[in-house]
PDB file of C-alpha atoms and ligand atoms in Angstrom:
ATOM      1  CA  MET A   7      17.978  15.872  10.541  1.00  0.00           C
ATOM      2  CA  ASN A   8      15.731  15.394   7.587  1.00  0.00           C
ATOM      3  CA  GLU A   9      15.357  11.708   7.045  1.00  0.00           C
ATOM      4  CA  GLN A  10      15.774  12.225   3.269  1.00  0.00           C
ATOM      5  CA  GLN A  11      19.218  13.709   3.855  1.00  0.00           C
ATOM      6  CA  SER A  12      22.549  12.138   3.817  1.00  0.00           C
ATOM      7  CA  ILE A  13      25.851  13.649   4.930  1.00  0.00           C
ATOM      8  CA  ARG A  14      29.186  12.269   3.752  1.00  0.00           C
ATOM      9  CA  VAL A  15      32.540  13.775   4.733  1.00  0.00           C
ATOM     10  CA  PHE A  16      35.860  13.241   3.018  1.00  0.00           C
ATOM     11  CA  GLU A  17      39.241  13.865   4.254  1.00  0.00           C
ATOM     12  CA  HIS A  18      40.478  16.051   1.464  1.00  0.00           C
ATOM     13  CA  ALA A  19      38.869  18.040  -1.398  1.00  0.00           C
ATOM     14  CA  ASP A  20      40.504  15.760  -3.995  1.00  0.00           C
ATOM     15  CA  GLU A  21      38.717  12.733  -2.535  1.00  0.00           C
ATOM     16  CA  LEU A  22      35.537  14.685  -2.200  1.00  0.00           C
ATOM     17  CA  TYR A  23      35.296  15.535  -5.790  1.00  0.00           C
ATOM     18  CA  ARG A  24      36.346  12.179  -6.878  1.00  0.00           C
ATOM     19  CA  MET A  25      33.662  10.457  -4.885  1.00  0.00           C
ATOM     20  CA  ALA A  26      31.082  13.106  -5.734  1.00  0.00           C
ATOM     21  CA  ALA A  27      31.818  12.481  -9.431  1.00  0.00           C
ATOM     22  CA  THR A  28      31.482   8.680  -8.986  1.00  0.00           C
ATOM     23  CA  PHE A  29      28.213   9.216  -7.133  1.00  0.00           C
ATOM     24  CA  VAL A  30      26.785  11.441  -9.841  1.00  0.00           C
ATOM     25  CA  ALA A  31      27.962   8.987 -12.476  1.00  0.00           C
ATOM     26  CA  GLU A  32      25.996   6.124 -10.590  1.00  0.00           C
ATOM     27  CA  GLN A  33      22.892   8.201 -10.265  1.00  0.00           C
ATOM     28  CA  ILE A  34      22.909   8.939 -13.983  1.00  0.00           C
ATOM     29  CA  ARG A  35      23.610   5.249 -14.725  1.00  0.00           C
ATOM     30  CA  SER A  36      20.757   4.140 -12.402  1.00  0.00           C
ATOM     31  CA  ALA A  37      18.273   6.652 -14.081  1.00  0.00           C
ATOM     32  CA  ILE A  38      19.162   5.311 -17.479  1.00  0.00           C
ATOM     33  CA  ASP A  39      18.956   1.763 -16.285  1.00  0.00           C
ATOM     34  CA  ASN A  40      15.536   2.281 -14.764  1.00  0.00           C
ATOM     35  CA  ARG A  41      13.794   4.798 -17.061  1.00  0.00           C
ATOM     36  CA  GLY A  42      16.021   4.854 -20.194  1.00  0.00           C
ATOM     37  CA  GLN A  43      17.072   8.474 -19.798  1.00  0.00           C
ATOM     38  CA  ALA A  44      18.584  10.902 -17.364  1.00  0.00           C
ATOM     39  CA  LEU A  45      17.851  14.603 -16.762  1.00  0.00           C
ATOM     40  CA  ILE A  46      20.517  16.476 -14.851  1.00  0.00           C
ATOM     41  CA  ALA A  47      20.921  20.104 -13.563  1.00  0.00           C
ATOM     42  CA  LEU A  48      24.276  21.641 -13.335  1.00  0.00           C
ATOM     43  CA  SER A  49      25.813  24.538 -11.347  1.00  0.00           C
ATOM     44  CA  GLY A  50      28.811  26.681 -11.787  1.00  0.00           C
ATOM     45  CA  GLY A  51      31.623  27.596  -9.461  1.00  0.00           C
ATOM     46  CA  SER A  52      34.192  24.952  -8.338  1.00  0.00           C
ATOM     47  CA  LEU A  53      32.093  22.077  -9.709  1.00  0.00           C
ATOM     48  CA  THR A  54      33.197  23.299 -13.130  1.00  0.00           C
ATOM     49  CA  SER A  55      36.806  23.119 -12.483  1.00  0.00           C
ATOM     50  CA  ARG A  56      36.925  20.135 -10.133  1.00  0.00           C
ATOM     51  CA  LEU A  57      34.060  17.801 -10.622  1.00  0.00           C
ATOM     52  CA  TYR A  58      33.115  18.086 -14.289  1.00  0.00           C
ATOM     53  CA  PRO A  59      36.607  17.151 -15.674  1.00  0.00           C
ATOM     54  CA  LEU A  60      36.176  13.917 -13.744  1.00  0.00           C
ATOM     55  CA  LEU A  61      33.011  13.069 -15.460  1.00  0.00           C
ATOM     56  CA  ALA A  62      34.550  14.058 -18.890  1.00  0.00           C
ATOM     57  CA  ASN A  63      37.506  11.632 -18.542  1.00  0.00           C
ATOM     58  CA  ALA A  64      38.220   8.001 -18.027  1.00  0.00           C
ATOM     59  CA  PRO A  65      36.984   5.976 -16.233  1.00  0.00           C
ATOM     60  CA  LEU A  66      33.614   7.693 -15.664  1.00  0.00           C
ATOM     61  CA  ARG A  67      33.167   9.028 -19.100  1.00  0.00           C
ATOM     62  CA  GLU A  68      32.978   5.615 -20.541  1.00  0.00           C
ATOM     63  CA  GLN A  69      30.488   4.300 -17.870  1.00  0.00           C
ATOM     64  CA  ILE A  70      27.660   6.473 -19.138  1.00  0.00           C
ATOM     65  CA  ASP A  71      25.504   6.341 -22.252  1.00  0.00           C
ATOM     66  CA  TRP A  72      25.686  10.036 -22.891  1.00  0.00           C
ATOM     67  CA  SER A  73      23.144   9.862 -25.747  1.00  0.00           C
ATOM     68  CA  ARG A  74      20.498   9.316 -23.161  1.00  0.00           C
ATOM     69  CA  VAL A  75      21.300  12.350 -20.910  1.00  0.00           C
ATOM     70  CA  SER A  76      19.685  15.707 -21.110  1.00  0.00           C
ATOM     71  CA  ILE A  77      21.363  18.755 -19.313  1.00  0.00           C
ATOM     72  CA  VAL A  78      19.932  21.872 -17.930  1.00  0.00           C
ATOM     73  CA  PHE A  79      21.466  24.472 -15.703  1.00  0.00           C
ATOM     74  CA  ALA A  80      20.490  25.203 -12.044  1.00  0.00           C
ATOM     75  CA  ASP A  81      21.556  28.753 -12.565  1.00  0.00           C
ATOM     76  CA  GLU A  82      23.197  31.062 -14.997  1.00  0.00           C
ATOM     77  CA  ARG A  83      24.975  34.357 -14.832  1.00  0.00           C
ATOM     78  CA  TYR A  84      22.968  36.563 -17.400  1.00  0.00           C
ATOM     79  CA  VAL A  85      25.918  37.306 -19.611  1.00  0.00           C
ATOM     80  CA  PRO A  86      26.464  36.298 -23.279  1.00  0.00           C
ATOM     81  CA  PHE A  87      27.595  32.756 -24.096  1.00  0.00           C
ATOM     82  CA  ASP A  88      31.119  33.995 -24.972  1.00  0.00           C
ATOM     83  CA  ASP A  89      31.525  35.819 -21.736  1.00  0.00           C
ATOM     84  CA  SER A  90      34.169  34.206 -19.467  1.00  0.00           C
ATOM     85  CA  GLU A  91      31.564  34.384 -16.619  1.00  0.00           C
ATOM     86  CA  ASN A  92      28.989  32.335 -18.438  1.00  0.00           C
ATOM     87  CA  ASN A  93      28.357  28.994 -16.702  1.00  0.00           C
ATOM     88  CA  TYR A  94      27.321  27.203 -20.020  1.00  0.00           C
ATOM     89  CA  ARG A  95      30.594  28.284 -21.551  1.00  0.00           C
ATOM     90  CA  ALA A  96      32.682  27.115 -18.764  1.00  0.00           C
ATOM     91  CA  THR A  97      30.794  23.887 -18.468  1.00  0.00           C
ATOM     92  CA  ARG A  98      31.411  23.320 -22.210  1.00  0.00           C
ATOM     93  CA  GLN A  99      35.013  23.750 -21.761  1.00  0.00           C
ATOM     94  CA  THR A 100      35.530  21.312 -18.874  1.00  0.00           C
ATOM     95  CA  PHE A 101      32.835  18.819 -19.517  1.00  0.00           C
ATOM     96  CA  LEU A 102      30.221  18.998 -22.428  1.00  0.00           C
ATOM     97  CA  ASP A 103      32.674  19.493 -25.241  1.00  0.00           C
ATOM     98  CA  HIS A 104      34.397  16.277 -23.990  1.00  0.00           C
ATOM     99  CA  VAL A 105      31.532  13.854 -23.829  1.00  0.00           C
ATOM    100  CA  PRO A 106      29.238  12.619 -26.683  1.00  0.00           C
ATOM    101  CA  VAL A 107      26.274  14.816 -26.171  1.00  0.00           C
ATOM    102  CA  GLN A 108      24.641  16.452 -29.060  1.00  0.00           C
ATOM    103  CA  ALA A 109      23.535  20.074 -29.092  1.00  0.00           C
ATOM    104  CA  ASP A 110      19.879  19.078 -28.698  1.00  0.00           C
ATOM    105  CA  GLN A 111      20.622  17.440 -25.407  1.00  0.00           C
ATOM    106  CA  VAL A 112      21.923  20.581 -23.766  1.00  0.00           C
ATOM    107  CA  PHE A 113      19.644  23.426 -22.656  1.00  0.00           C
ATOM    108  CA  PRO A 114      21.655  26.550 -21.878  1.00  0.00           C
ATOM    109  CA  VAL A 115      19.906  29.466 -20.287  1.00  0.00           C
ATOM    110  CA  PRO A 116      19.049  31.764 -23.357  1.00  0.00           C
ATOM    111  CA  THR A 117      20.944  34.789 -22.161  1.00  0.00           C
ATOM    112  CA  TYR A 118      20.599  36.444 -25.622  1.00  0.00           C
ATOM    113  CA  TYR A 119      17.283  37.870 -24.867  1.00  0.00           C
ATOM    114  CA  ARG A 120      17.563  41.588 -23.975  1.00  0.00           C
ATOM    115  CA  ASP A 121      14.806  41.061 -21.486  1.00  0.00           C
ATOM    116  CA  PRO A 122      15.863  38.366 -18.948  1.00  0.00           C
ATOM    117  CA  GLN A 123      12.254  37.849 -17.953  1.00  0.00           C
ATOM    118  CA  GLN A 124      11.673  36.633 -21.371  1.00  0.00           C
ATOM    119  CA  ALA A 125      14.616  34.217 -21.031  1.00  0.00           C
ATOM    120  CA  ALA A 126      13.028  33.001 -17.766  1.00  0.00           C
ATOM    121  CA  THR A 127       9.767  32.338 -19.422  1.00  0.00           C
ATOM    122  CA  ILE A 128      11.358  30.442 -22.277  1.00  0.00           C
ATOM    123  CA  TYR A 129      13.605  28.409 -19.955  1.00  0.00           C
ATOM    124  CA  GLN A 130      10.585  27.507 -17.857  1.00  0.00           C
ATOM    125  CA  GLN A 131       8.743  26.225 -21.063  1.00  0.00           C
ATOM    126  CA  GLN A 132      11.740  24.208 -21.907  1.00  0.00           C
ATOM    127  CA  LEU A 133      12.163  22.787 -18.446  1.00  0.00           C
ATOM    128  CA  THR A 134       8.366  21.997 -18.254  1.00  0.00           C
ATOM    129  CA  ALA A 135       8.642  19.962 -21.491  1.00  0.00           C
ATOM    130  CA  LEU A 136      11.700  18.087 -20.229  1.00  0.00           C
ATOM    131  CA  LEU A 137      10.094  17.347 -16.889  1.00  0.00           C
ATOM    132  CA  THR A 138       7.007  16.111 -18.723  1.00  0.00           C
ATOM    133  CA  ALA A 139       9.245  13.813 -20.728  1.00  0.00           C
ATOM    134  CA  HIS A 140      11.119  12.578 -17.656  1.00  0.00           C
ATOM    135  CA  GLY A 141       8.150  11.699 -15.422  1.00  0.00           C
ATOM    136  CA  GLY A 142       8.136  14.963 -13.728  1.00  0.00           C
ATOM    137  CA  GLN A 143      11.614  14.794 -12.068  1.00  0.00           C
ATOM    138  CA  ILE A 144      15.006  15.970 -12.556  1.00  0.00           C
ATOM    139  CA  ASP A 145      17.311  12.924 -11.830  1.00  0.00           C
ATOM    140  CA  VAL A 146      20.353  14.706 -10.326  1.00  0.00           C
ATOM    141  CA  ALA A 147      20.613  18.332  -9.389  1.00  0.00           C
ATOM    142  CA  LEU A 148      24.129  19.313  -8.738  1.00  0.00           C
ATOM    143  CA  LEU A 149      24.524  22.315  -6.416  1.00  0.00           C
ATOM    144  CA  GLY A 150      27.299  24.190  -4.714  1.00  0.00           C
ATOM    145  CA  MET A 151      27.010  26.588  -1.813  1.00  0.00           C
ATOM    146  CA  GLY A 152      28.864  29.978  -1.346  1.00  0.00           C
ATOM    147  CA  PRO A 153      30.398  31.062   1.968  1.00  0.00           C
ATOM    148  CA  ASP A 154      27.280  33.292   2.391  1.00  0.00           C
ATOM    149  CA  GLY A 155      25.013  30.256   2.049  1.00  0.00           C
ATOM    150  CA  HIS A 156      23.727  30.869  -1.384  1.00  0.00           C
ATOM    151  CA  THR A 157      22.930  27.968  -3.692  1.00  0.00           C
ATOM    152  CA  ALA A 158      22.259  28.116  -7.404  1.00  0.00           C
ATOM    153  CA  SER A 159      21.567  31.907  -7.527  1.00  0.00           C
ATOM    154  CA  LEU A 160      19.268  31.965  -4.542  1.00  0.00           C
ATOM    155  CA  PHE A 161      20.995  34.381  -2.128  1.00  0.00           C
ATOM    156  CA  PRO A 162      20.213  34.875   1.580  1.00  0.00           C
ATOM    157  CA  ARG A 163      17.653  37.373   2.320  1.00  0.00           C
ATOM    158  CA  HIS A 164      17.440  38.465  -1.295  1.00  0.00           C
ATOM    159  CA  PRO A 165      13.974  40.024  -1.822  1.00  0.00           C
ATOM    160  CA  VAL A 166      13.261  37.685  -4.724  1.00  0.00           C
ATOM    161  CA  LEU A 167      13.093  34.650  -2.324  1.00  0.00           C
ATOM    162  CA  THR A 168       9.751  35.812  -1.015  1.00  0.00           C
ATOM    163  CA  ALA A 169       8.383  36.960  -4.352  1.00  0.00           C
ATOM    164  CA  ILE A 170       8.644  33.783  -6.476  1.00  0.00           C
ATOM    165  CA  PRO A 171       5.170  33.049  -7.767  1.00  0.00           C
ATOM    166  CA  ALA A 172       3.823  29.634  -6.618  1.00  0.00           C
ATOM    167  CA  GLY A 173       4.652  27.088  -9.371  1.00  0.00           C
ATOM    168  CA  ALA A 174       7.303  29.105 -11.065  1.00  0.00           C
ATOM    169  CA  LEU A 175      10.380  26.965 -12.173  1.00  0.00           C
ATOM    170  CA  THR A 176      12.662  29.874 -13.052  1.00  0.00           C
ATOM    171  CA  VAL A 177      13.331  33.228 -11.670  1.00  0.00           C
ATOM    172  CA  VAL A 178      15.388  36.423 -12.553  1.00  0.00           C
ATOM    173  CA  VAL A 179      17.660  37.474  -9.856  1.00  0.00           C
ATOM    174  CA  ALA A 180      18.791  41.050 -10.088  1.00  0.00           C
ATOM    175  CA  ASP A 181      21.284  42.808  -7.731  1.00  0.00           C
ATOM    176  CA  ALA A 182      22.951  39.486  -6.690  1.00  0.00           C
ATOM    177  CA  PRO A 183      25.656  40.094  -4.102  1.00  0.00           C
ATOM    178  CA  LYS A 184      28.039  37.852  -5.969  1.00  0.00           C
ATOM    179  CA  PRO A 185      29.006  39.140  -9.518  1.00  0.00           C
ATOM    180  CA  PRO A 186      27.672  39.307 -11.932  1.00  0.00           C
ATOM    181  CA  PRO A 187      24.574  40.927 -10.470  1.00  0.00           C
ATOM    182  CA  LEU A 188      22.052  39.700 -13.019  1.00  0.00           C
ATOM    183  CA  ARG A 189      21.324  35.969 -13.029  1.00  0.00           C
ATOM    184  CA  LEU A 190      18.562  33.474 -13.707  1.00  0.00           C
ATOM    185  CA  SER A 191      17.946  30.682 -11.246  1.00  0.00           C
ATOM    186  CA  LEU A 192      15.852  27.497 -11.107  1.00  0.00           C
ATOM    187  CA  THR A 193      13.449  27.954  -8.202  1.00  0.00           C
ATOM    188  CA  PRO A 194      13.335  25.816  -5.035  1.00  0.00           C
ATOM    189  CA  ALA A 195      10.141  24.322  -6.664  1.00  0.00           C
ATOM    190  CA  ALA A 196      12.059  23.257  -9.675  1.00  0.00           C
ATOM    191  CA  LEU A 197      15.039  21.998  -7.727  1.00  0.00           C
ATOM    192  CA  ASN A 198      12.670  20.097  -5.447  1.00  0.00           C
ATOM    193  CA  THR A 199      11.555  17.909  -8.384  1.00  0.00           C
ATOM    194  CA  ALA A 200      14.927  16.081  -8.106  1.00  0.00           C
ATOM    195  CA  ARG A 201      15.363  12.518  -7.219  1.00  0.00           C
ATOM    196  CA  ALA A 202      18.838  13.383  -5.808  1.00  0.00           C
ATOM    197  CA  VAL A 203      20.015  16.832  -4.996  1.00  0.00           C
ATOM    198  CA  VAL A 204      23.867  16.770  -4.399  1.00  0.00           C
ATOM    199  CA  PHE A 205      25.464  19.594  -2.631  1.00  0.00           C
ATOM    200  CA  VAL A 206      29.254  19.380  -3.018  1.00  0.00           C
ATOM    201  CA  VAL A 207      31.022  21.898  -0.750  1.00  0.00           C
ATOM    202  CA  SER A 208      34.744  22.162   0.119  1.00  0.00           C
ATOM    203  CA  GLY A 209      36.920  24.543   2.006  1.00  0.00           C
ATOM    204  CA  ALA A 210      37.026  26.063   5.536  1.00  0.00           C
ATOM    205  CA  ASP A 211      35.430  29.344   4.285  1.00  0.00           C
ATOM    206  CA  LYS A 212      32.171  27.315   3.920  1.00  0.00           C
ATOM    207  CA  ALA A 213      32.225  25.763   7.302  1.00  0.00           C
ATOM    208  CA  ALA A 214      29.973  28.291   9.088  1.00  0.00           C
ATOM    209  CA  ALA A 215      27.486  28.225   6.185  1.00  0.00           C
ATOM    210  CA  VAL A 216      27.439  24.460   6.241  1.00  0.00           C
ATOM    211  CA  ALA A 217      26.887  24.330   9.932  1.00  0.00           C
ATOM    212  CA  ALA A 218      24.005  26.802   9.526  1.00  0.00           C
ATOM    213  CA  ALA A 219      22.536  24.790   6.672  1.00  0.00           C
ATOM    214  CA  LEU A 220      22.657  21.555   8.561  1.00  0.00           C
ATOM    215  CA  ALA A 221      21.493  22.965  12.017  1.00  0.00           C
ATOM    216  CA  ASP A 222      18.081  21.694  13.297  1.00  0.00           C
ATOM    217  CA  THR A 223      16.470  25.100  13.133  1.00  0.00           C
ATOM    218  CA  GLY A 224      17.022  28.335  11.154  1.00  0.00           C
ATOM    219  CA  ASP A 225      15.438  30.895   8.782  1.00  0.00           C
ATOM    220  CA  ALA A 226      15.090  29.648   5.323  1.00  0.00           C
ATOM    221  CA  MET A 227      15.275  33.204   3.868  1.00  0.00           C
ATOM    222  CA  ALA A 228      18.735  33.436   5.582  1.00  0.00           C
ATOM    223  CA  GLN A 229      19.820  30.091   4.405  1.00  0.00           C
ATOM    224  CA  PRO A 230      18.329  29.294   1.001  1.00  0.00           C
ATOM    225  CA  THR A 231      19.618  25.647   1.035  1.00  0.00           C
ATOM    226  CA  ARG A 232      16.768  24.978   3.528  1.00  0.00           C
ATOM    227  CA  LEU A 233      14.349  25.692   0.766  1.00  0.00           C
ATOM    228  CA  ILE A 234      15.632  22.581  -0.971  1.00  0.00           C
ATOM    229  CA  ASN A 235      13.527  19.689   0.080  1.00  0.00           C
ATOM    230  CA  PRO A 236      12.743  17.272  -2.716  1.00  0.00           C
ATOM    231  CA  VAL A 237       9.226  16.173  -2.843  1.00  0.00           C
ATOM    232  CA  ALA A 238      10.241  12.711  -3.828  1.00  0.00           C
ATOM    233  CA  GLY A 239      13.989  12.631  -3.449  1.00  0.00           C
ATOM    234  CA  THR A 240      17.036  12.938  -1.210  1.00  0.00           C
ATOM    235  CA  VAL A 241      19.441  15.575  -0.458  1.00  0.00           C
ATOM    236  CA  TYR A 242      23.052  14.408  -0.353  1.00  0.00           C
ATOM    237  CA  TRP A 243      25.628  16.629   1.362  1.00  0.00           C
ATOM    238  CA  MET A 244      29.148  15.785   0.189  1.00  0.00           C
ATOM    239  CA  LEU A 245      31.687  17.684   2.089  1.00  0.00           C
ATOM    240  CA  ASP A 246      35.432  17.770   2.771  1.00  0.00           C
ATOM    241  CA  ARG A 247      36.757  17.790   6.405  1.00  0.00           C
ATOM    242  CA  ALA A 248      37.439  21.641   6.380  1.00  0.00           C
ATOM    243  CA  ALA A 249      33.774  22.513   5.211  1.00  0.00           C
ATOM    244  CA  ALA A 250      32.380  19.891   7.755  1.00  0.00           C
ATOM    245  CA  GLU A 251      34.377  21.327  10.671  1.00  0.00           C
ATOM    246  CA  ARG A 252      31.694  23.180  12.483  1.00  0.00           C
ATOM    247  CA  VAL A 253      28.858  20.632  11.906  1.00  0.00           C
ATOM    248  CA  THR A 254      27.569  19.326  15.192  1.00  0.00           C
ATOM    249  CA  GLN A 255      25.418  16.246  15.390  1.00  0.00           C
TER     250      GLN A 255
HETATM  251  C1  6PG B 319      27.332  30.459  -9.909  1.00  0.00           C
HETATM  252  C2  6PG B 319      26.996  29.120  -9.168  1.00  0.00           C
HETATM  253  C3  6PG B 319      26.909  29.111  -7.753  1.00  0.00           C
HETATM  254  C4  6PG B 319      27.991  28.319  -7.122  1.00  0.00           C
HETATM  255  C5  6PG B 319      28.289  28.615  -5.783  1.00  0.00           C
HETATM  256  C6  6PG B 319      29.383  27.851  -5.122  1.00  0.00           C
HETATM  257  O1  6PG B 319      27.101  30.532 -11.142  1.00  0.00           O
HETATM  258  O2  6PG B 319      27.705  31.451  -9.270  1.00  0.00           O
HETATM  259  O3  6PG B 319      26.175  28.353  -9.896  1.00  0.00           O
HETATM  260  O4  6PG B 319      25.730  28.881  -7.229  1.00  0.00           O
HETATM  261  O5  6PG B 319      27.600  26.969  -7.327  1.00  0.00           O
HETATM  262  O6  6PG B 319      28.651  30.019  -5.689  1.00  0.00           O
HETATM  263  O7  6PG B 319      30.498  28.164  -5.854  1.00  0.00           O
HETATM  264  P1  6PG B 319      31.983  27.664  -5.434  1.00  0.00           P
HETATM  265  O8  6PG B 319      31.774  26.234  -5.350  1.00  0.00           O
HETATM  266  O9  6PG B 319      32.854  28.130  -6.393  1.00  0.00           O
HETATM  267  O10 6PG B 319      32.145  28.328  -4.106  1.00  0.00           O
END
């Protein structure tokens, strides 16, 4: 096992999300205590419905100085902000509209450009400026994982995985196997700037993918979570018992 990796298993999904939200709040607080500010990257999926509401409500909501938090997205479905598939829209509904963050602290992927490559270029510029202002590191990157092993919008064996230019922080993903097919993702290089990468995964349908992700060997192109190895940070896997069922160590 990677030494900079920690695995925690919780009996039930409710407990998993509660402990994961508490852990993320601690990481944000510690970033603010130590450096005066925090930069966090959010994903969509079940984090939106299960984890973000816990950050947006007492007691965690009151434990964070939200005026010091900047928020980017680990990935986005390339649909307009008012589309029900849009991660930013969903995240506002369960999280961002319920905490005191100003519009200039939140950096949605600009899906209003006709050319997604232009959006990727602009998002990369925004992220570069944020990283510069935050000592080169995302403080917390929150990630999920699909039953197929994808994370953010990095899908197993997708041709884009081998075509990401060195140093690119964002990438356009077309033909994603999970709808909608057009997406924009942070790259492994961007996610690997994180001090803490937190994978939160629940459910028996993820058990095989979790076991493959945590096995000692495996092909990173088939298991994109293997591409996530922070340069100066730790990967935390937070699992419920069902998702951890096939992990052997
Ligand atoms: C997306 C997500 C995606 C998600 C995983 C896990 O927009 O599709 O950002 O990467 O995190 O698909 O989603 P679940 O937790 O809902 O399975």
